[in-house]
């Protein structure tokens, strides 16, 4: 290693150590992420005829978007997925920001207790959350009808998970309940990183209380909100667990809670009388990948460039 | 020297492995969706077989009913499925046989114990080959709470009008939910609803075969009328039945909160251990008193041989035993409500099961209308029927619209219906 410096400057040496240090991560990531991803995309181009896998080009996609039996289900699932995402954006993220703003207030007592309490559902398993809420809302054994009855609001109760018009919204709100801790924590961290000098400078100019939040803090945490939005988008379009735990893979009632994840599961692995079809399943997975890719690109190239970040 | 040692070790290990295999019993494993029956297989059925056949061990390895078909298919494709395969009736198993996954069992000795009708659910369309040994059928009807009926003062109904009169009385009384059924899981609405009451309208086999031949349509009155009755059930189901699941319904009935349970006979063994009231059963009510009654006596479960099994001889031995009268008696009594399809005389000990099976002599038997041939294409008629039955009960689709939608779906791929 004792090379003369002049020599190195004259002839750039290939930096082997970079490769060596990158290799473990690259190899593991390739083996468990990149290879399966491309293999799924490849599988979507094949079909099974007489138990032989044959190349079929874009036939699976033609079936998925062209055959009314498939496309009806696909658009239904996609529409439901957008609604699921919309509820998260409209309910989860504003509540998360509000909670973080309240928690970061210096006058609040027991802040650590609230923070933990709100964050705990996030670490619960989907299965527990799904079953617990299913029981809470159950018209037969649940505590929801009784609690509403106790405050004289029994007429507001409906078997929410069993009605086509409410089921998806109910599940989206359950998911919001579970995950509201994540935006709260991220925004909370962003709020804490705002230096006191800036706020104090604002105070000197007469900006205090709510005005300080809207005019100083909110612009400074916008990049964090952007990141949260894109995380929500990816998580929602990959969602599956909660719906499966609460409603099963048929995503009842009458497919009202069917999202791309459950549609993929039903197609790929089969359910009840439906047999699994890995090729059509891969086609759906590829479509999901495409949708998420487009969403993330839109964010990166259209929104994130307009966000200004500040260095303190 | 070193090389010799290695060789010796290799030789020794081969001998050991060989010796071990020779000393071991053959173990057969059974693929099944009946995870409810695990203890009955382990404690009653398998020990009886093992006692009679030393050297063969049997393992019962069930998977979840909803996932069985899919799991079994992937296991068969991967070559990791068990030696014995529990067969779903009709097309699901026929597809496995056509795909070379199940062995032909036509020449199995025990097959002579079964009638052609019993074998039809597991035979090729031309009835030339049979690939599963029939085990049991299930009968649909209504189980009711005798104490509740006595308290309210009603008798089991024989006609549709009486049926609704009984439901009205129970509802007016208010102590009990008239009928325990939910639409959350969908299949209950079709299996315990539509396929339960339907045969009385489409006249059992007559209508079912006419549908297959294409001389009747799902939009015909005979096929829409059961939906019309289902639509009326809505008022008699519990509050929030839309979100009520299958286990919810079972619990409502066994806890004594509901008076009538639209049932399949497979519930009997489970219910027996849970209820503390007396249960009775009545067949689906007919339209006019004195009409011939039809019941759904659906061939439901059979067992076949994995074509790739490593122990074909032992597997056939087990299947022969399953076909024997000894197994029929053992199985029917261990699992009251699963009625053996064997020709052998089986003595039933459970009174409720006895009641169900007595309808076979009073009424004409048929099987579920959607199972044979009609669910081979996409959209799958059986799946669509689940969906339509649930929608009709909830009132989100009219009976006529449901019939029309199902007919369009069927006609889209089934030539005789075009």
XYZ file of C-alpha atoms in Angstrom:
730
model
C 0.000 0.000 0.000
C 2.990 2.305 0.091
C 2.627 3.663 -3.409
C 4.104 7.037 -4.265
C 1.353 9.626 -4.451
C 2.547 10.975 -7.809
C 2.115 7.598 -9.433
C -1.534 7.328 -8.310
C -2.332 10.760 -9.623
C -0.921 9.887 -13.047
C -2.792 6.596 -13.429
C -6.184 6.232 -11.768
C -6.302 2.883 -10.031
C -9.441 0.778 -10.037
C -10.799 0.995 -6.530
C -11.428 -2.672 -5.715
C -12.342 -2.004 -2.138
C -15.525 -0.231 -3.223
C -16.687 -3.380 -5.001
C -15.726 -5.562 -2.070
C -17.615 -3.439 0.399
C -20.656 -3.112 -1.845
C -20.759 -6.793 -2.752
C -22.582 -8.245 0.277
C -25.429 -5.757 0.071
C -25.679 -5.973 -3.713
C -25.613 -9.769 -3.718
C -28.207 -10.155 -0.992
C -30.445 -7.488 -2.514
C -30.161 -9.052 -5.952
C -30.940 -12.514 -4.667
C -33.966 -11.596 -2.592
C -35.352 -8.525 -4.385
C -34.127 -7.854 -7.910
C -34.072 -11.413 -9.227
C -37.586 -12.276 -7.919
C -38.912 -8.987 -9.275
C -37.648 -9.630 -12.784
C -38.639 -13.266 -12.612
C -42.182 -12.209 -11.739
C -42.229 -9.834 -14.677
C -40.975 -12.697 -16.876
C -43.541 -15.143 -15.505
C -46.306 -12.729 -16.490
C -45.400 -13.314 -20.134
C -45.972 -17.053 -19.990
C -49.069 -19.193 -19.835
C -49.731 -22.818 -18.966
C -51.166 -25.073 -21.649
C -51.488 -28.777 -20.803
C -49.139 -28.341 -17.878
C -46.415 -26.963 -20.169
C -45.254 -23.402 -19.620
C -45.275 -21.629 -22.953
C -44.379 -18.080 -23.932
C -47.499 -16.030 -24.546
C -46.223 -12.498 -24.936
C -48.682 -9.938 -23.631
C -51.676 -12.310 -23.728
C -52.091 -12.300 -19.956
C -52.295 -8.525 -19.955
C -54.752 -8.605 -22.833
C -56.940 -10.930 -20.732
C -56.490 -8.815 -17.637
C -57.566 -5.587 -19.328
C -59.712 -6.927 -22.164
C -61.775 -9.827 -20.769
C -64.710 -8.318 -18.825
C -64.436 -11.067 -16.181
C -60.904 -10.001 -15.344
C -60.936 -6.311 -16.131
C -64.094 -5.760 -14.056
C -62.318 -7.178 -11.040
C -59.119 -5.321 -11.793
C -60.709 -1.872 -12.099
C -62.855 -2.551 -9.054
C -59.749 -3.433 -7.045
C -57.831 -0.444 -8.389
C -60.697 1.936 -7.604
C -60.984 0.525 -4.095
C -57.245 0.914 -3.713
C -57.431 4.618 -4.600
C -60.242 5.112 -2.099
C -58.172 3.286 0.531
C -55.240 5.601 -0.230
C -57.419 8.707 -0.249
C -58.784 7.930 3.233
C -55.234 7.542 4.508
C -54.146 10.828 2.950
C -57.191 12.709 4.222
C -57.398 11.195 7.685
C -54.184 9.498 8.729
C -51.662 12.113 7.667
C -53.440 15.287 8.887
C -54.173 13.590 12.220
C -50.545 12.433 12.374
C -49.310 15.993 11.795
C -51.760 17.413 14.329
C -50.774 14.852 16.959
C -47.088 15.573 16.370
C -47.703 19.324 16.700
C -49.560 18.798 19.975
C -46.938 16.385 21.299
C -44.102 18.786 20.526
C -45.805 21.528 22.509
C -43.720 22.158 25.627
C -46.726 22.697 27.853
C -48.172 19.211 27.310
C -47.816 16.869 30.298
C -47.397 13.078 29.951
C -46.259 13.551 26.333
C -44.177 10.356 26.452
C -47.197 8.360 27.606
C -49.409 9.603 24.763
C -46.629 9.072 22.261
C -46.226 5.421 23.260
C -49.965 4.799 23.477
C -50.581 6.123 19.984
C -47.586 4.293 18.550
C -48.322 0.875 20.068
C -50.984 -0.266 17.512
C -48.327 0.117 14.813
C -46.304 -2.734 16.259
C -49.318 -5.036 16.562
C -49.757 -7.779 14.011
C -52.316 -7.239 11.248
C -53.998 -10.447 12.274
C -54.579 -9.187 15.806
C -55.817 -5.814 14.580
C -58.097 -7.424 11.984
C -59.676 -9.887 14.387
C -59.932 -7.448 17.270
C -61.780 -4.875 15.153
C -63.936 -7.522 13.569
C -65.034 -8.534 17.052
C -65.470 -4.964 18.271
C -67.711 -4.138 15.308
C -69.561 -7.464 15.264
C -73.317 -6.956 15.468
C -73.640 -10.089 17.601
C -70.757 -10.164 20.052
C -69.198 -6.742 19.510
C -68.974 -3.922 22.030
C -69.669 -1.221 19.421
C -73.492 -1.606 19.405
C -73.578 -1.667 23.226
C -71.374 1.399 23.564
C -73.452 3.377 21.079
C -76.594 2.229 22.884
C -75.218 3.477 26.208
C -74.941 7.033 24.884
C -78.256 6.836 23.063
C -76.812 6.647 19.572
C -77.780 3.061 18.742
C -79.509 4.246 15.561
C -76.086 5.173 14.171
C -74.945 1.574 14.343
C -74.825 -0.554 11.216
C -73.037 -3.825 10.519
C -70.321 -1.769 8.880
C -68.097 -4.619 7.769
C -71.027 -6.348 6.072
C -72.406 -3.414 4.062
C -70.984 -2.768 0.620
C -71.135 0.990 1.036
C -69.278 1.155 4.371
C -66.982 -1.860 4.523
C -63.985 -0.430 2.678
C -64.102 2.904 4.490
C -64.373 1.094 7.821
C -61.325 -1.015 7.058
C -59.413 2.036 5.842
C -60.171 3.761 9.142
C -59.053 0.683 11.078
C -55.803 0.831 9.132
C -55.536 4.552 9.923
C -56.012 3.760 13.605
C -53.223 1.238 13.397
C -50.703 3.332 11.492
C -51.325 6.904 12.565
C -48.293 6.522 14.839
C -45.877 6.438 11.915
C -46.533 9.913 10.416
C -46.810 11.190 13.974
C -43.325 9.929 14.849
C -41.720 11.142 11.618
C -43.273 14.604 11.859
C -42.501 14.739 15.562
C -38.835 14.115 14.800
C -38.909 16.772 12.061
C -40.524 19.280 14.424
C -37.930 18.618 17.102
C -35.136 19.308 14.633
C -36.359 22.875 14.024
C -33.906 25.068 15.929
C -35.342 27.204 18.704
C -33.542 30.285 17.321
C -35.834 30.346 14.304
C -38.956 30.159 16.455
C -37.556 32.795 18.793
C -36.738 35.030 15.854
C -40.334 34.603 14.736
C -41.566 35.506 18.186
C -39.623 38.769 18.008
C -41.537 39.525 14.808
C -44.800 38.739 16.589
C -45.445 35.263 15.146
C -46.568 33.028 18.013
C -48.956 30.147 18.742
C -50.896 28.843 15.762
C -49.320 31.348 13.423
C -45.893 29.952 14.300
C -47.091 26.504 13.269
C -48.602 27.561 9.956
C -45.917 30.059 8.949
C -42.716 28.539 10.292
C -43.042 24.927 11.295
C -45.294 23.635 8.497
C -43.086 24.888 5.626
C -40.085 23.345 7.371
C -41.683 19.916 7.716
C -43.129 19.811 4.179
C -40.336 17.523 2.893
C -41.185 15.063 5.692
C -44.853 15.202 4.755
C -43.856 14.451 1.174
C -41.893 11.395 2.259
C -44.822 10.245 4.389
C -47.202 10.632 1.466
C -45.075 8.474 -0.786
C -44.604 5.864 1.958
C -48.381 5.809 2.436
C -48.880 5.415 -1.297
C -46.525 2.457 -1.582
C -47.839 0.792 1.585
C -51.484 1.212 0.536
C -51.008 -0.150 -2.945
C -49.162 -3.143 -1.517
C -51.735 -3.612 1.257
C -53.287 -7.024 1.692
C -52.959 -8.280 5.261
C -55.688 -6.286 6.979
C -58.340 -7.045 4.351
C -57.382 -10.718 4.338
C -57.470 -10.954 8.138
C -60.827 -9.181 8.414
C -62.720 -10.263 5.286
C -60.833 -13.219 3.825
C -59.525 -13.472 0.282
C -62.987 -13.046 -1.237
C -62.865 -9.488 0.157
C -66.585 -9.392 0.823
C -69.250 -8.146 0.845
C -69.475 -8.703 -2.895
C -65.835 -7.675 -3.479
C -66.489 -4.247 -1.949
C -63.192 -4.404 -0.054
C -61.202 -6.085 -2.810
C -57.908 -4.277 -3.336
C -55.065 -5.193 -5.664
C -53.334 -7.236 -2.946
C -56.313 -9.535 -2.307
C -57.052 -9.781 -6.033
C -53.431 -10.846 -6.588
C -53.608 -13.381 -3.761
C -56.833 -14.935 -5.027
C -55.481 -15.209 -8.529
C -51.971 -16.378 -7.703
C -52.679 -18.871 -4.929
C -56.372 -19.632 -5.505
C -59.135 -19.543 -2.927
C -62.146 -21.733 -2.203
C -63.122 -23.167 -5.608
C -60.811 -20.944 -7.631
C -57.509 -22.593 -8.485
C -54.253 -20.671 -8.431
C -52.924 -19.267 -11.703
C -49.322 -18.091 -11.190
C -49.106 -16.526 -14.640
C -52.193 -14.346 -14.348
C -51.114 -13.612 -10.777
C -47.752 -12.392 -12.048
C -49.508 -10.235 -14.607
C -51.464 -8.575 -11.795
C -48.288 -8.228 -9.730
C -46.597 -6.576 -12.712
C -49.518 -4.185 -13.105
C -49.239 -3.318 -9.407
C -45.517 -2.767 -9.821
C -46.205 -0.477 -12.773
C -48.792 1.551 -10.861
C -46.509 2.018 -7.874
C -43.579 2.877 -10.151
C -45.622 5.552 -11.932
C -46.802 6.962 -8.606
C -43.301 7.122 -7.171
C -41.886 8.677 -10.359
C -44.606 11.332 -10.394
C -43.663 12.166 -6.846
C -39.929 12.236 -7.478
C -39.982 14.241 -10.685
C -42.994 16.484 -10.213
C -43.486 17.111 -6.512
C -40.190 16.602 -4.783
C -38.343 19.021 -7.090
C -40.651 21.803 -6.026
C -40.155 21.171 -2.333
C -37.503 23.368 -0.832
C -35.427 22.036 1.960
C -33.682 24.269 4.387
C -30.289 23.692 5.930
C -29.824 24.921 9.431
C -5.372 -45.676 3.291
C -7.360 -42.518 3.511
C -9.358 -43.481 0.449
C -10.225 -46.900 1.864
C -11.511 -45.322 5.047
C -13.730 -43.016 3.043
C -15.065 -45.931 1.028
C -15.756 -47.919 4.156
C -17.637 -45.026 5.671
C -19.695 -44.540 2.519
C -20.445 -48.247 2.341
C -21.383 -48.363 6.003
C -23.693 -45.366 5.648
C -25.459 -46.906 2.645
C -25.949 -50.161 4.524
C -27.225 -48.327 7.562
C -29.633 -46.242 5.530
C -30.856 -49.326 3.698
C -31.250 -51.228 6.916
C -33.115 -48.395 8.531
C -35.557 -48.173 5.632
C -36.170 -51.893 5.770
C -36.918 -51.848 9.480
C -39.287 -48.853 9.246
C -43.004 -49.150 8.823
C -44.487 -47.612 5.719
C -46.113 -44.317 6.574
C -48.981 -43.058 4.439
C -50.244 -39.527 4.787
C -53.727 -38.260 3.958
C -54.402 -34.849 2.444
C -57.749 -33.483 3.611
C -59.762 -30.322 4.182
C -61.577 -31.797 7.173
C -59.414 -30.276 9.902
C -62.468 -30.449 12.195
C -62.179 -34.247 12.110
C -58.518 -34.462 13.070
C -59.147 -36.056 16.463
C -61.671 -38.538 15.072
C -59.210 -39.759 12.464
C -56.373 -39.925 14.954
C -58.267 -41.571 17.804
C -60.812 -43.798 16.089
C -60.356 -44.415 12.393
C -56.600 -44.720 11.953
C -56.025 -46.943 15.032
C -58.665 -49.354 13.711
C -56.834 -49.620 10.398
C -53.376 -49.882 11.951
C -54.510 -52.645 14.290
C -55.707 -54.691 11.330
C -52.722 -53.890 9.120
C -49.444 -54.039 11.030
C -46.531 -52.419 9.231
C -48.556 -49.539 7.793
C -48.791 -46.280 9.646
C -51.206 -43.566 8.585
C -50.983 -39.838 9.208
C -53.909 -37.430 8.762
C -52.605 -34.037 7.627
C -55.489 -31.647 6.879
C -55.289 -28.050 5.642
C -57.767 -25.168 5.884
C -60.976 -25.864 3.918
C -60.909 -22.559 2.052
C -57.379 -23.163 0.843
C -57.494 -26.931 0.323
C -58.017 -26.988 -3.458
C -55.248 -24.507 -4.114
C -52.813 -26.012 -1.597
C -53.433 -29.533 -2.892
C -52.808 -28.479 -6.473
C -49.512 -26.821 -5.673
C -48.436 -29.797 -3.574
C -49.282 -32.212 -6.386
C -47.408 -30.073 -8.892
C -44.404 -29.897 -6.593
C -44.564 -33.643 -5.882
C -44.873 -33.144 -2.139
C -48.497 -34.255 -1.710
C -49.462 -37.155 0.531
C -50.177 -40.709 -0.648
C -53.901 -40.447 -0.095
C -55.887 -37.510 -1.429
C -59.303 -36.572 -0.093
C -61.393 -35.848 -3.169
C -63.803 -32.964 -3.643
C -66.790 -34.078 -5.734
C -66.958 -33.697 -9.516
C -64.857 -31.307 -11.522
C -62.146 -30.463 -9.022
C -61.181 -34.128 -8.719
C -61.901 -34.950 -12.347
C -59.399 -32.287 -13.352
C -56.819 -33.936 -11.107
C -57.513 -37.350 -12.670
C -57.333 -35.940 -16.199
C -54.096 -34.268 -15.261
C -52.612 -37.603 -14.208
C -52.461 -36.674 -10.541
C -54.911 -39.333 -9.308
C -54.693 -43.040 -10.061
C -57.496 -45.015 -11.701
C -59.191 -47.132 -9.035
C -61.876 -48.764 -11.216
C -60.461 -52.239 -10.550
C -60.229 -51.822 -6.785
C -61.999 -54.734 -5.073
C -63.979 -52.566 -2.677
C -65.571 -50.561 -5.507
C -68.273 -53.227 -5.820
C -69.707 -51.922 -2.532
C -70.874 -48.697 -4.194
C -73.753 -47.921 -6.523
C -73.154 -46.116 -9.820
C -74.879 -43.020 -8.417
C -72.500 -42.960 -5.477
C -69.543 -43.315 -7.813
C -70.800 -40.702 -10.306
C -69.234 -37.816 -8.431
C -65.785 -39.333 -8.889
C -66.051 -40.978 -12.283
C -65.220 -39.748 -15.759
C -68.187 -38.345 -17.724
C -68.658 -41.701 -19.516
C -68.556 -43.524 -16.136
C -65.806 -45.850 -17.460
C -63.224 -44.913 -14.845
C -63.595 -44.213 -11.144
C -60.734 -42.516 -9.372
C -61.826 -42.012 -5.741
C -63.479 -44.275 -3.182
C -66.746 -42.577 -2.112
C -66.839 -41.914 1.600
C -69.865 -39.868 2.487
C -72.640 -37.553 1.426
C -74.230 -34.694 3.329
C -77.939 -33.875 3.438
C -79.371 -30.378 3.632
C -82.283 -29.362 5.788
C -83.114 -27.227 8.797
C -82.035 -27.994 12.360
C -84.258 -26.433 15.008
C -84.261 -25.888 18.733
C -86.990 -28.207 20.090
C -87.220 -26.358 23.406
C -87.758 -23.059 21.587
C -90.453 -24.558 19.363
C -92.204 -25.981 22.437
C -92.008 -22.683 24.350
C -93.458 -20.702 21.463
C -95.904 -23.412 20.553
C -95.019 -24.134 16.956
C -94.560 -27.368 15.054
C -91.918 -28.075 12.395
C -93.405 -26.767 9.117
C -94.107 -28.952 6.098
C -94.992 -26.281 3.512
C -93.473 -22.953 2.614
C -96.489 -21.063 3.993
C -96.238 -22.909 7.302
C -92.516 -22.211 7.311
C -93.036 -18.460 7.125
C -95.901 -18.669 9.644
C -93.511 -20.342 12.083
C -90.870 -17.690 11.428
C -93.451 -14.937 12.007
C -94.484 -16.459 15.318
C -90.906 -16.762 16.532
C -90.250 -13.193 15.490
C -93.390 -11.916 17.235
C -92.429 -13.806 20.384
C -89.067 -12.057 20.387
C -87.154 -14.475 22.621
C -85.248 -16.033 19.756
C -83.725 -14.858 16.518
C -85.917 -16.775 14.030
C -83.096 -18.022 11.810
C -79.304 -18.069 12.232
C -77.570 -17.294 8.974
C -75.252 -14.548 7.780
C -74.138 -13.414 4.356
C -70.604 -12.413 5.263
C -68.997 -15.637 4.042
C -71.282 -15.913 0.995
C -71.126 -19.700 0.611
C -73.632 -20.241 3.401
C -76.252 -18.289 1.488
C -75.765 -20.522 -1.546
C -75.141 -23.880 0.091
C -77.479 -23.713 3.073
C -79.919 -21.374 1.350
C -80.276 -21.817 -2.384
C -79.133 -25.438 -2.702
C -81.106 -26.378 0.412
C -84.560 -25.139 -0.629
C -84.028 -25.184 -4.390
C -84.553 -28.893 -5.266
C -88.218 -28.604 -4.257
C -88.661 -25.993 -6.983
C -86.607 -27.473 -9.810
C -87.714 -31.017 -8.928
C -84.332 -32.389 -8.002
C -82.559 -34.446 -10.647
C -85.134 -33.573 -13.311
C -84.285 -29.878 -13.251
C -80.592 -30.398 -12.625
C -80.153 -32.658 -15.664
C -82.338 -30.392 -17.810
C -80.042 -27.510 -16.959
C -77.021 -29.556 -18.017
C -78.770 -30.574 -21.252
C -79.709 -26.968 -21.912
C -83.489 -27.488 -21.966
C -83.976 -25.302 -18.881
C -82.444 -21.951 -18.133
C -81.484 -20.247 -14.897
C -83.981 -17.518 -15.791
C -86.842 -20.068 -15.699
C -89.330 -19.733 -12.868
C -88.132 -23.000 -11.267
C -84.661 -21.559 -10.816
C -85.644 -18.015 -9.857
C -88.327 -19.035 -7.328
C -85.807 -20.241 -4.723
C -84.213 -16.772 -4.895
C -87.646 -15.243 -4.308
C -87.964 -17.269 -1.129
C -84.416 -16.343 -0.061
C -85.242 -12.659 -0.514
C -87.982 -13.111 2.092
C -85.544 -14.651 4.598
C -83.957 -11.274 5.176
C -86.547 -10.179 7.757
C -85.991 -13.260 9.887
C -82.211 -13.187 10.159
C -80.528 -11.565 13.140
C -79.598 -7.889 13.375
C -76.574 -7.144 11.253
C -76.653 -10.486 9.425
C -74.650 -8.796 6.662
C -71.546 -8.964 8.851
C -72.405 -12.296 10.460
C -69.880 -15.026 9.647
C -70.370 -18.783 9.495
C -68.929 -19.388 12.996
C -71.161 -16.543 14.276
C -74.229 -18.364 12.958
C -73.122 -21.669 14.462
C -72.588 -20.004 17.822
C -75.904 -18.141 17.724
C -77.714 -21.434 17.291
C -75.720 -23.578 19.714
C -75.922 -20.897 22.419
C -79.707 -21.112 22.112
C -80.199 -17.593 20.785
C -81.640 -18.640 17.442
C -84.491 -21.070 16.831
C -83.796 -22.404 13.335
C -80.503 -23.104 11.596
C -80.431 -23.754 7.844
C -78.021 -26.625 7.906
C -76.018 -29.284 6.279
C -75.909 -32.585 8.110
C -72.158 -32.165 8.636
C -72.992 -29.804 11.510
C -74.457 -32.613 13.625
C -71.248 -33.927 15.168
C -70.066 -30.429 16.032
C -73.408 -29.266 17.425
C -73.936 -32.397 19.553
C -71.098 -31.434 21.840
C -72.128 -27.796 22.172
C -75.876 -27.578 22.728
C -77.712 -28.021 26.024
C -81.160 -28.209 24.423
C -82.781 -30.869 22.289
C -82.333 -30.526 18.537
C -84.705 -31.622 15.816
C -84.625 -31.380 12.062
C -87.086 -30.875 9.224
C -86.551 -31.190 5.475
C -86.898 -28.136 3.203
C -90.632 -27.301 3.110
C -92.591 -28.062 -0.067
C -94.814 -25.529 -1.831
C -98.149 -27.332 -1.466
C -98.908 -29.993 1.146
C -98.596 -33.431 -0.394
C -96.050 -32.439 -3.068
C -93.170 -34.804 -3.588
C -90.271 -33.536 -1.536
C -86.751 -33.313 -2.855
C -83.623 -33.154 -0.754
C -80.064 -32.293 -1.542
C -78.151 -35.471 -0.682
C -74.829 -34.312 -1.953
C -71.944 -36.692 -2.519
C -69.318 -34.660 -0.759
C -66.226 -36.557 0.175
C -64.154 -39.408 -1.215
C -60.569 -40.534 -1.093
C -58.156 -41.370 -3.886
C -54.568 -42.289 -4.531
C -51.800 -39.896 -5.491
C -50.515 -41.247 -8.824
C -46.958 -40.518 -7.716
C -47.130 -42.295 -4.371
C -44.068 -44.298 -3.369
C -46.240 -46.983 -1.734
C -49.012 -47.873 -4.177
C -49.626 -51.294 -2.657
C -50.142 -50.067 0.888
C -52.218 -47.163 -0.362
C -54.557 -49.501 -2.226
C -54.822 -51.636 0.869
C -55.981 -48.595 2.811
C -58.460 -47.642 0.094
C -59.868 -51.177 0.063
C -60.418 -50.835 3.771
C -62.146 -47.467 3.276
C -64.507 -49.213 0.840
C -65.362 -51.917 3.391
C -68.615 -52.053 5.420
C -66.457 -51.926 8.554
C -65.222 -48.441 7.633
C -68.727 -47.319 6.640
C -70.078 -48.124 10.113
C -67.052 -46.689 11.887
C -67.094 -43.449 9.895
C -70.852 -42.829 9.925
C -70.991 -43.220 13.669
C -67.781 -41.368 14.470
C -69.002 -38.483 12.358
C -72.806 -38.445 12.515
C -74.048 -36.320 9.651
C -71.636 -37.781 7.126
C -73.708 -40.558 5.599
C -71.839 -43.428 4.053
C -72.425 -43.961 0.350
C -71.715 -47.667 0.700
C -74.401 -50.235 -0.148
C -73.731 -51.867 3.181
C -76.401 -51.566 5.856
C -75.172 -48.971 8.351
C -76.720 -48.714 11.802
C -76.933 -45.077 12.882
C -76.797 -44.290 16.601
C -77.332 -40.541 16.604
C -81.059 -39.601 16.592
C -80.546 -36.359 14.655
C -78.473 -38.111 12.004
C -81.130 -40.826 11.916
C -83.754 -38.116 11.249
C -81.752 -36.680 8.365
C -81.104 -40.037 6.766
C -84.783 -41.031 7.084
C -85.662 -38.399 4.467
C -83.889 -40.531 1.886
C -86.866 -42.907 1.951
C -89.552 -40.167 1.958
C -88.071 -37.709 -0.519
C -86.176 -37.885 -3.785
C -82.469 -37.229 -3.564
C -80.485 -34.954 -5.791
C -77.088 -33.297 -5.657
C -76.172 -29.622 -5.735
C -77.142 -28.224 -9.103
C -73.933 -26.364 -9.838
C -71.383 -29.078 -9.167
C -71.508 -31.394 -12.153
C -70.067 -29.949 -15.383
C -71.584 -26.457 -14.920
C -68.658 -25.051 -12.960
C -65.957 -25.971 -15.449
C -65.693 -22.603 -17.127
C -65.140 -19.006 -16.239
C -67.198 -17.496 -14.695
C -67.570 -20.465 -12.383
C -71.295 -21.005 -11.790
C -70.846 -22.223 -8.232
C -68.845 -19.114 -7.286
C -71.389 -16.880 -8.991
C -74.220 -18.624 -7.131
C -72.591 -17.782 -3.799
C -72.424 -14.175 -4.759
C -75.959 -14.041 -6.162
C -77.521 -15.796 -3.157
C -75.853 -13.407 -0.718
C -76.872 -10.384 -2.806
C -80.493 -11.566 -3.061
C -80.798 -12.106 0.679
C -79.319 -8.680 1.378
C -81.709 -7.191 -1.147
C -78.982 -5.617 -3.294
C -80.051 -7.696 -6.321
C -83.548 -8.819 -7.308
C -84.180 -12.563 -7.835
C -84.839 -11.947 -11.551
C -81.616 -9.971 -12.029
C -79.658 -12.685 -10.245
C -81.100 -15.363 -12.525
C -80.351 -13.266 -15.576
C -76.768 -12.590 -14.541
C -76.072 -16.267 -13.800
C -77.633 -17.340 -17.103
C -75.505 -14.849 -19.040
C -72.366 -16.039 -17.274
C -73.159 -19.698 -17.940
C -74.163 -19.106 -21.553
C -70.892 -17.291 -22.191
C -68.942 -20.564 -22.121
C -71.340 -23.534 -21.894
C -72.465 -24.557 -25.383
C -75.818 -26.278 -24.561
C -76.967 -23.054 -22.856
C -76.023 -20.708 -25.709
